[in-house]
């Protein structure tokens, strides 16, 4: 496990900023202690300093993960968020969308969100912004990217795409072996 380079840190922060905006500072400067970003096997881990010290006692080849996996770097060195970071993104997200029960099922199966499945959307969400998807009970079920701004959504047809799927809680079942 090693600290992120400047280039890797920039890629991670740019991706996180797309979803949580200025709330990124709350993730970095936490009142409950120092939290760090570390790279292990091309995966970016977010953990407290205490967990990092404890993980230092485990041999690198035997260590699966420590802390929360925020995402991983692809072979082309682009950063991709994984579903395991949903709790942090949902808590600090700038924009949110709530789905009807029928839309929730479609989204969890890996499909994009259409306007017919929308219950409501945060005001002022621009096009191509990171957005957290919640069900009617305010439980986060995934995240994606807006296909249309909030204003365009109001004028769009029933079958128009509103949110492009990025990750959902169904991945815990579909990609169980790849998450670790």
Coordinates of C-alpha atoms in Angstrom, one line a residue, residues 72-134:
X72 CA -9.8 1.6 -9.2
X73 CA -7.5 2.7 -12.0
X74 CA -8.1 1.2 -15.4
X75 CA -5.3 0.1 -17.7
X76 CA -5.4 3.4 -19.4
X77 CA -4.9 5.1 -16.0
X78 CA -8.4 6.5 -15.8
X79 CA -10.1 6.4 -12.4
X80 CA -13.5 4.6 -12.1
X81 CA -15.6 4.8 -8.9
X82 CA -17.0 1.5 -7.6
X83 CA -20.2 0.8 -5.8
X84 CA -18.4 0.4 -2.5
X85 CA -18.0 4.2 -2.2
X86 CA -21.7 4.8 -2.4
X87 CA -22.1 5.5 1.3
X88 CA -19.6 8.4 1.2
X89 CA -20.9 9.8 -2.1
X90 CA -24.6 9.6 -1.0
X91 CA -23.9 11.4 2.2
X92 CA -22.1 14.3 0.5
X93 CA -23.8 14.4 -2.9
X94 CA -24.7 17.7 -4.6
X95 CA -27.4 16.3 -6.8
X96 CA -29.9 13.4 -6.2
X97 CA -32.7 11.7 -8.0
X98 CA -35.5 9.6 -6.4
X99 CA -37.1 6.7 -8.3
X100 CA -40.4 5.1 -8.3
X101 CA -40.4 1.4 -7.2
X102 CA -40.6 0.1 -10.8
X103 CA -37.7 2.3 -11.8
X104 CA -35.7 1.2 -8.8
X105 CA -35.9 -2.4 -10.1
X106 CA -34.8 -1.4 -13.6
X107 CA -31.9 0.6 -12.2
X108 CA -30.7 -2.1 -9.9
X109 CA -30.6 -4.5 -12.9
X110 CA -28.1 -2.2 -14.6
X111 CA -30.4 -0.1 -16.8
X112 CA -30.4 3.7 -17.4
X113 CA -33.1 5.8 -15.8
X114 CA -36.0 7.1 -18.0
X115 CA -38.3 10.0 -17.1
X116 CA -41.2 7.6 -16.5
X117 CA -39.3 6.2 -13.5
X118 CA -38.6 9.5 -11.9
X119 CA -40.2 10.5 -8.6
X120 CA -38.2 13.8 -8.3
X121 CA -34.8 15.3 -9.0
X122 CA -32.7 18.0 -7.3
X123 CA -33.3 21.4 -8.7
X124 CA -30.5 22.9 -10.8
X125 CA -28.8 19.7 -11.8
X126 CA -26.8 20.4 -14.9
X127 CA -26.2 18.0 -17.8
X128 CA -23.4 15.5 -17.4
X129 CA -23.2 16.0 -13.6
X130 CA -22.7 13.2 -11.1
X131 CA -25.9 12.2 -9.4
X132 CA -26.8 9.8 -6.6
X133 CA -29.9 7.6 -7.2
X134 CA -32.2 6.9 -4.3

